[in-house]
Amino acid sequence: MRYNQVKDLIEWAAGFHARMARQYSEAADDAENERLEMAFNYLASRELKMKTGLEDLFHDGSDHSEVLELWFDDSSDFPQPPELDHLAEQTITGTIEDAMRTATSSHQRLQALYEHRAARAKIEPEEEFFNALAQGHNSEIRNIMASMEELQGV
């Protein structure tokens, strides 16, 4: 589909976070040690928080409806959604470093997607909306890295 509404992209992103949370939860169930289980459970909880945050945009009473209802031309010139879908379908295993790499990669790709949409925004509220989402993922990357590094030191 070439033309989409912003709300469709946000719903897709919330679904992506839900799929990643399931992947991390499954990885925690199969973890070889307690520290790795804790890392995967932490990542699952962060993904659920991101999912809830996106879903709240539809119900938080703020004036995002103008932006959420906007249409945009998706000429498939940005690769993040297929790459992220592929990432969410992979089985996640390995070390804490692997988990951190997967988490930061997915957030960096979402950040790039939001930055792409901000750069192509037709109105200022749309640009601000996507820039805020991109900044949120940048912050999330820093939080994940700090928490995972702390967990490695335990």
Coordinates of N, CA and C in Angstrom, one line a residue, residues 2-142:
R2 N 0.6 2.1 -0.9 CA 1.5 3.3 -1.0 C 1.1 4.4 -0.1
Y3 N -0.2 4.7 0.1 CA -0.6 5.8 0.9 C -1.1 5.3 2.3
N4 N -0.7 5.9 3.3 CA -1.0 5.5 4.7 C -1.3 6.8 5.5
Q5 N -2.0 6.5 6.6 CA -2.2 7.6 7.6 C -1.1 7.4 8.7
V6 N -0.8 8.5 9.4 CA 0.2 8.5 10.5 C -0.3 7.4 11.5
K7 N -1.6 7.4 11.8 CA -2.1 6.4 12.8 C -1.8 5.0 12.4
D8 N -1.7 4.7 11.1 CA -1.4 3.3 10.7 C 0.1 3.0 11.0
L9 N 0.9 4.0 10.8 CA 2.3 3.8 11.2 C 2.5 3.6 12.7
I10 N 1.8 4.4 13.5 CA 1.9 4.3 14.9 C 1.3 2.9 15.4
E11 N 0.2 2.5 14.8 CA -0.3 1.2 15.2 C 0.7 0.1 14.8
W12 N 1.3 0.2 13.6 CA 2.3 -0.8 13.2 C 3.5 -0.8 14.2
A13 N 3.9 0.4 14.6 CA 5.1 0.5 15.6 C 4.7 -0.1 16.9
A14 N 3.5 0.1 17.4 CA 3.0 -0.5 18.7 C 3.0 -2.0 18.5
G15 N 2.5 -2.5 17.4 CA 2.6 -4.0 17.2 C 4.0 -4.5 17.1
F16 N 4.9 -3.8 16.6 CA 6.3 -4.2 16.5 C 6.8 -4.3 18.0
H17 N 6.6 -3.3 18.8 CA 7.0 -3.4 20.2 C 6.4 -4.6 20.9
A18 N 5.2 -4.9 20.6 CA 4.5 -6.1 21.2 C 5.2 -7.4 20.8
R19 N 5.5 -7.4 19.5 CA 6.2 -8.6 19.0 C 7.6 -8.8 19.6
M20 N 8.3 -7.7 19.8 CA 9.7 -7.7 20.4 C 9.5 -8.1 21.9
A21 N 8.5 -7.6 22.5 CA 8.3 -8.0 24.0 C 8.1 -9.5 24.1
R22 N 7.3 -10.1 23.2 CA 7.1 -11.5 23.2 C 8.4 -12.2 22.9
Q23 N 9.2 -11.7 22.0 CA 10.5 -12.4 21.7 C 11.4 -12.4 22.9
Y24 N 11.5 -11.2 23.5 CA 12.3 -11.1 24.7 C 11.8 -12.0 25.9
S25 N 10.5 -12.1 26.0 CA 9.9 -12.9 27.1 C 10.2 -14.4 26.8
E26 N 10.1 -14.8 25.6 CA 10.5 -16.2 25.2 C 11.9 -16.5 25.4
A27 N 12.8 -15.5 25.1 CA 14.2 -15.6 25.3 C 14.5 -15.7 26.8
A28 N 13.8 -15.0 27.6 CA 14.0 -15.1 29.1 C 13.6 -16.5 29.6
D29 N 12.5 -17.0 29.1 CA 12.1 -18.4 29.5 C 13.2 -19.4 29.1
D30 N 13.9 -19.2 28.1 CA 15.0 -20.1 27.6 C 16.4 -19.7 28.0
A31 N 16.5 -18.7 28.8 CA 17.9 -18.2 29.1 C 18.7 -19.2 29.9
E32 N 20.0 -19.2 29.7 CA 20.9 -20.2 30.3 C 21.2 -19.8 31.7
N33 N 21.1 -18.5 32.1 CA 21.4 -18.1 33.4 C 20.5 -17.0 33.9
E34 N 20.6 -16.8 35.2 CA 19.7 -15.8 35.8 C 19.9 -14.4 35.3
R35 N 21.2 -14.0 35.1 CA 21.5 -12.7 34.6 C 20.9 -12.4 33.2
L36 N 21.1 -13.4 32.3 CA 20.5 -13.3 31.0 C 19.0 -13.2 31.0
E37 N 18.4 -14.0 31.9 CA 16.9 -14.0 32.0 C 16.5 -12.6 32.5
M38 N 17.2 -12.0 33.5 CA 16.9 -10.7 33.9 C 17.0 -9.7 32.8
A39 N 18.0 -9.8 32.0 CA 18.2 -8.9 30.9 C 17.1 -8.9 29.9
F40 N 16.7 -10.1 29.5 CA 15.6 -10.3 28.6 C 14.3 -9.8 29.2
N41 N 14.0 -10.1 30.4 CA 12.8 -9.6 31.1 C 12.8 -8.1 31.1
Y42 N 13.9 -7.5 31.4 CA 14.0 -6.0 31.4 C 13.7 -5.5 30.0
L43 N 14.3 -6.1 28.9 CA 14.0 -5.6 27.6 C 12.5 -5.8 27.2
A44 N 11.9 -6.9 27.7 CA 10.5 -7.1 27.4 C 9.7 -6.1 28.1
S45 N 10.0 -5.7 29.3 CA 9.2 -4.7 30.0 C 9.4 -3.3 29.3
R46 N 10.6 -3.0 28.8 CA 10.8 -1.7 28.1 C 10.0 -1.7 26.8
E47 N 9.9 -2.8 26.1 CA 9.2 -2.9 24.9 C 7.7 -2.7 25.1
L48 N 7.2 -3.3 26.2 CA 5.8 -3.1 26.6 C 5.5 -1.7 26.9
K49 N 6.4 -1.0 27.6 CA 6.3 0.4 27.9 C 6.2 1.2 26.7
M50 N 7.0 0.9 25.7 CA 7.0 1.7 24.4 C 5.7 1.5 23.7
K51 N 5.2 0.2 23.7 CA 4.0 -0.1 23.1 C 2.8 0.6 23.7
T52 N 2.8 0.6 25.0 CA 1.7 1.3 25.7 C 1.8 2.8 25.5
G53 N 3.0 3.4 25.4 CA 3.1 4.8 25.1 C 2.5 5.2 23.8
L54 N 2.8 4.3 22.8 CA 2.2 4.6 21.5 C 0.7 4.5 21.4
E55 N 0.2 3.4 22.1 CA -1.2 3.2 22.1 C -1.9 4.3 22.9
D56 N -1.3 4.9 23.9 CA -1.8 6.0 24.6 C -2.0 7.3 23.8
L57 N -1.3 7.4 22.7 CA -1.4 8.5 21.8 C -2.9 8.6 21.3
F58 N -3.5 7.5 21.2 CA -4.9 7.5 20.6 C -5.9 7.8 21.7
H59 N -5.5 7.8 23.0 CA -6.5 8.0 24.0 C -6.1 9.0 25.1
D60 N -5.0 9.7 24.9 CA -4.5 10.5 26.0 C -5.2 11.9 26.2
G61 N -6.1 12.2 25.3 CA -6.8 13.5 25.4 C -6.0 14.6 24.8
S62 N -4.8 14.4 24.3 CA -4.0 15.5 23.7 C -4.5 15.7 22.3
D63 N -4.0 16.7 21.7 CA -4.4 17.0 20.3 C -3.5 16.4 19.3
H64 N -3.3 15.1 19.4 CA -2.5 14.4 18.3 C -3.4 13.9 17.2
S65 N -4.7 14.1 17.3 CA -5.6 13.6 16.3 C -5.4 14.2 15.0
E66 N -5.0 15.5 14.9 CA -4.7 16.2 13.7 C -3.6 15.5 13.0
V67 N -2.5 15.1 13.7 CA -1.4 14.5 13.1 C -1.7 13.0 12.8
L68 N -2.4 12.3 13.7 CA -2.7 10.9 13.5 C -3.5 10.7 12.2
E69 N -4.4 11.6 11.9 CA -5.3 11.5 10.7 C -4.6 11.9 9.4
L70 N -3.4 12.4 9.5 CA -2.7 12.9 8.2 C -2.4 11.7 7.3
W71 N -2.5 11.9 6.0 CA -2.1 10.9 5.1 C -0.6 11.2 4.6
F72 N 0.1 10.2 4.3 CA 1.4 10.4 3.7 C 1.6 9.4 2.6
D73 N 2.5 9.8 1.7 CA 2.9 9.0 0.5 C 4.0 8.1 0.9
D74 N 3.8 6.8 1.0 CA 4.8 5.8 1.3 C 5.3 5.2 0.0
S75 N 6.3 5.7 -0.5 CA 6.8 5.2 -1.8 C 7.8 4.1 -1.6
S76 N 7.9 3.6 -0.4 CA 8.8 2.5 0.0 C 10.3 2.9 -0.2
D77 N 10.6 4.1 0.0 CA 12.0 4.6 -0.2 C 12.7 4.5 1.1
F78 N 12.1 3.9 2.1 CA 12.8 3.8 3.4 C 12.6 2.3 3.8
P79 N 13.7 1.7 4.2 CA 13.7 0.2 4.5 C 13.4 -0.2 5.9
Q80 N 13.2 0.7 6.8 CA 13.0 0.3 8.2 C 11.9 -0.7 8.5
P81 N 10.7 -0.5 8.0 CA 9.6 -1.5 8.4 C 9.9 -2.9 8.0
P82 N 10.4 -3.2 6.8 CA 10.7 -4.6 6.5 C 11.9 -5.1 7.3
E83 N 12.9 -4.3 7.6 CA 14.0 -4.7 8.4 C 13.5 -5.0 9.8
L84 N 12.7 -4.2 10.3 CA 12.2 -4.4 11.7 C 11.3 -5.6 11.8
D85 N 10.4 -5.8 10.8 CA 9.6 -7.0 10.8 C 10.4 -8.2 10.8
H86 N 11.5 -8.2 10.0 CA 12.4 -9.4 10.0 C 13.1 -9.6 11.4
L87 N 13.5 -8.5 12.0 CA 14.1 -8.5 13.3 C 13.1 -9.1 14.4
A88 N 11.9 -8.7 14.3 CA 10.9 -9.2 15.3 C 10.5 -10.7 15.1
E89 N 10.8 -11.2 13.9 CA 10.5 -12.6 13.6 C 11.7 -13.6 14.0
Q90 N 12.9 -13.0 14.2 CA 14.0 -13.8 14.6 C 13.9 -14.3 16.0
T91 N 14.5 -15.5 16.2 CA 14.6 -16.0 17.6 C 15.8 -15.2 18.2
I92 N 15.5 -14.7 19.4 CA 16.6 -14.0 20.1 C 17.2 -14.9 21.2
T93 N 18.5 -15.0 21.0 CA 19.2 -15.8 22.0 C 20.6 -15.2 22.2
G94 N 21.4 -15.8 23.0 CA 22.8 -15.3 23.1 C 23.1 -14.7 24.4
T95 N 24.0 -13.8 24.4 CA 24.6 -13.2 25.5 C 23.9 -11.8 25.8
I96 N 24.2 -11.2 26.9 CA 23.7 -9.9 27.3 C 24.1 -8.9 26.2
E97 N 25.4 -9.1 25.7 CA 25.8 -8.2 24.6 C 25.0 -8.3 23.3
D98 N 24.6 -9.6 23.0 CA 23.7 -9.8 21.9 C 22.3 -9.2 22.1
A99 N 21.8 -9.3 23.3 CA 20.5 -8.7 23.6 C 20.6 -7.2 23.5
M100 N 21.7 -6.6 24.0 CA 21.8 -5.2 23.9 C 22.0 -4.7 22.5
R101 N 22.7 -5.5 21.7 CA 22.9 -5.1 20.3 C 21.5 -5.2 19.5
T102 N 20.7 -6.2 19.8 CA 19.4 -6.3 19.1 C 18.5 -5.2 19.5
A103 N 18.5 -4.9 20.8 CA 17.6 -3.8 21.3 C 18.0 -2.4 20.7
T104 N 19.3 -2.1 20.8 CA 19.8 -0.8 20.2 C 19.5 -0.8 18.7
S105 N 19.7 -1.9 18.0 CA 19.5 -1.9 16.6 C 18.1 -1.6 16.2
S106 N 17.1 -2.2 17.0 CA 15.7 -2.0 16.7 C 15.3 -0.5 17.0
H107 N 15.8 0.0 18.1 CA 15.5 1.4 18.4 C 16.1 2.4 17.5
Q108 N 17.3 2.1 17.0 CA 18.0 3.0 16.0 C 17.2 3.0 14.7
R109 N 16.7 1.8 14.3 CA 15.9 1.8 13.1 C 14.6 2.5 13.2
L110 N 14.0 2.3 14.4 CA 12.7 3.1 14.6 C 13.0 4.6 14.6
Q111 N 14.1 5.0 15.3 CA 14.5 6.4 15.3 C 14.7 6.9 13.9
A112 N 15.4 6.1 13.1 CA 15.6 6.6 11.7 C 14.3 6.7 10.9
L113 N 13.4 5.8 11.2 CA 12.1 5.8 10.5 C 11.3 7.1 10.9
Y114 N 11.3 7.4 12.2 CA 10.6 8.6 12.6 C 11.3 9.9 12.1
E115 N 12.6 9.9 12.1 CA 13.4 11.0 11.5 C 13.1 11.2 10.0
H116 N 12.9 10.1 9.3 CA 12.6 10.1 7.9 C 11.2 10.8 7.8
R117 N 10.2 10.4 8.6 CA 8.9 11.0 8.5 C 8.9 12.4 8.9
A118 N 9.7 12.8 9.9 CA 9.8 14.2 10.3 C 10.4 15.1 9.2
A119 N 11.4 14.5 8.5 CA 12.0 15.3 7.4 C 11.0 15.5 6.2
R120 N 10.0 14.6 6.1 CA 9.0 14.7 5.0 C 7.7 15.2 5.4
A121 N 7.6 15.8 6.6 CA 6.4 16.3 7.2 C 5.9 17.4 6.4
K122 N 4.5 17.5 6.3 CA 3.9 18.5 5.5 C 3.5 19.7 6.4
I123 N 3.3 19.5 7.7 CA 3.0 20.6 8.6 C 3.9 20.5 9.8
E124 N 4.0 21.6 10.5 CA 4.9 21.6 11.7 C 4.5 20.7 12.8
P125 N 3.2 20.5 13.1 CA 2.9 19.6 14.2 C 3.3 18.1 13.8
E126 N 3.2 17.8 12.6 CA 3.7 16.4 12.1 C 5.2 16.3 12.3
E127 N 5.9 17.3 12.0 CA 7.4 17.3 12.2 C 7.7 17.2 13.6
E128 N 7.1 18.0 14.5 CA 7.3 17.9 15.9 C 6.9 16.6 16.5
F129 N 5.8 16.0 16.0 CA 5.4 14.7 16.5 C 6.4 13.6 16.2
F130 N 6.9 13.5 15.0 CA 7.9 12.5 14.7 C 9.3 12.8 15.3
N131 N 9.6 14.1 15.4 CA 10.9 14.4 16.1 C 10.8 13.9 17.5
A132 N 9.7 14.1 18.2 CA 9.5 13.7 19.6 C 9.7 12.2 19.7
L133 N 9.1 11.5 18.8 CA 9.2 10.0 18.8 C 10.6 9.6 18.6
A134 N 11.3 10.2 17.6 CA 12.7 9.9 17.4 C 13.6 10.2 18.6
Q135 N 13.3 11.3 19.3 CA 14.1 11.6 20.5 C 13.8 10.6 21.6
G136 N 12.6 10.1 21.6 CA 12.2 9.1 22.6 C 13.0 7.9 22.4
H137 N 13.2 7.5 21.2 CA 14.0 6.3 20.9 C 15.5 6.5 21.2
N138 N 16.0 7.7 21.0 CA 17.4 8.0 21.3 C 17.6 7.9 22.8
S139 N 16.6 8.4 23.6 CA 16.7 8.3 25.0 C 16.6 6.9 25.5
E140 N 15.7 6.1 24.8 CA 15.6 4.7 25.2 C 16.8 3.9 24.9
I141 N 17.5 4.2 23.9 CA 18.8 3.5 23.6 C 19.8 3.8 24.7
R142 N 19.9 5.0 25.2 CA 20.8 5.4 26.3 C 20.4 4.6 27.6

